[in-house]
Amino acid sequence: MTYQFECERGNCQFLVRSSSSEEVKQLVRAHARTVHGGRIDPVDIERGMERIETA
Ligand SMILES: [Zn+2]
């Protein structure tokens, strides 16, 4: 299972993909903090995270 998150703020091109959902959440929080200068609601991370079936 692969987890993916695409940032949808403005025209941000950030995309993170990992086999660990915890790692995705961690990277998304770090991204929001460093690039957007703020925090992201955990609910928004859950909502934006996609699960991709990998062969
Ligand atoms: Zn972003």
Short mmCIF file of C-alpha atoms and ligand atoms in Angstrom, two decimals:
data_model
loop_
_atom_site.label_atom_id
_atom_site.label_comp_id
_atom_site.label_asym_id
_atom_site.label_seq_id
_atom_site.Cartn_x
_atom_site.Cartn_y
_atom_site.Cartn_z
CA MET A 1 0.00 0.00 0.00
CA THR A 2 1.24 3.42 -0.90
CA TYR A 3 0.01 6.65 0.63
CA GLN A 4 0.06 9.90 -1.28
CA PHE A 5 -0.72 13.48 -0.44
CA GLU A 6 -0.96 16.37 -2.86
CA CYS A 7 -0.90 19.89 -1.48
CA GLU A 8 -3.76 21.93 -2.87
CA ARG A 9 -2.90 25.33 -1.50
CA GLY A 10 -2.63 27.91 -4.26
CA ASN A 11 -0.51 26.54 -7.08
CA CYS A 12 1.72 24.53 -4.79
CA GLN A 13 3.20 21.49 -6.55
CA PHE A 14 4.12 19.58 -3.41
CA LEU A 15 3.43 15.86 -3.56
CA VAL A 16 4.58 13.23 -1.13
CA ARG A 17 4.33 9.48 -1.49
CA SER A 18 5.36 6.81 0.99
CA SER A 19 4.50 3.30 2.10
CA SER A 20 4.09 4.70 5.61
CA SER A 21 1.06 6.88 6.35
CA GLU A 22 2.84 8.23 9.41
CA GLU A 23 5.74 9.37 7.26
CA VAL A 24 3.37 11.10 4.85
CA LYS A 25 1.68 12.96 7.72
CA GLN A 26 5.03 13.97 9.13
CA LEU A 27 6.30 15.28 5.79
CA VAL A 28 3.04 17.12 5.10
CA ARG A 29 3.23 18.86 8.49
CA ALA A 30 6.84 19.82 7.85
CA HIS A 31 5.89 21.10 4.39
CA ALA A 32 3.04 23.23 5.71
CA ARG A 33 5.31 24.70 8.36
CA THR A 34 8.26 25.51 6.11
CA VAL A 35 6.52 26.44 2.85
CA HIS A 36 3.19 27.86 3.99
CA GLY A 37 4.35 29.16 7.35
CA GLY A 38 1.60 27.50 9.33
CA ARG A 39 0.11 24.31 10.57
CA ILE A 40 -2.21 22.00 8.71
CA ASP A 41 -5.23 20.49 10.38
CA PRO A 42 -4.79 16.72 10.91
CA VAL A 43 -8.31 16.31 9.51
CA ASP A 44 -7.21 17.95 6.27
CA ILE A 45 -4.25 15.59 6.05
CA GLU A 46 -6.51 12.57 6.51
CA ARG A 47 -8.91 13.94 3.94
CA GLY A 48 -6.24 14.73 1.37
CA MET A 49 -4.36 11.49 1.74
CA GLU A 50 -4.94 8.91 -0.97
CA ARG A 51 -4.27 5.20 -0.79
CA ILE A 52 -2.78 3.72 -3.91
CA GLU A 53 -2.77 0.03 -4.61
CA THR A 54 0.61 -1.08 -5.80
CA ALA A 55 1.21 -4.28 -7.65
ZN ZN B 1 2.02 23.25 -0.27
#
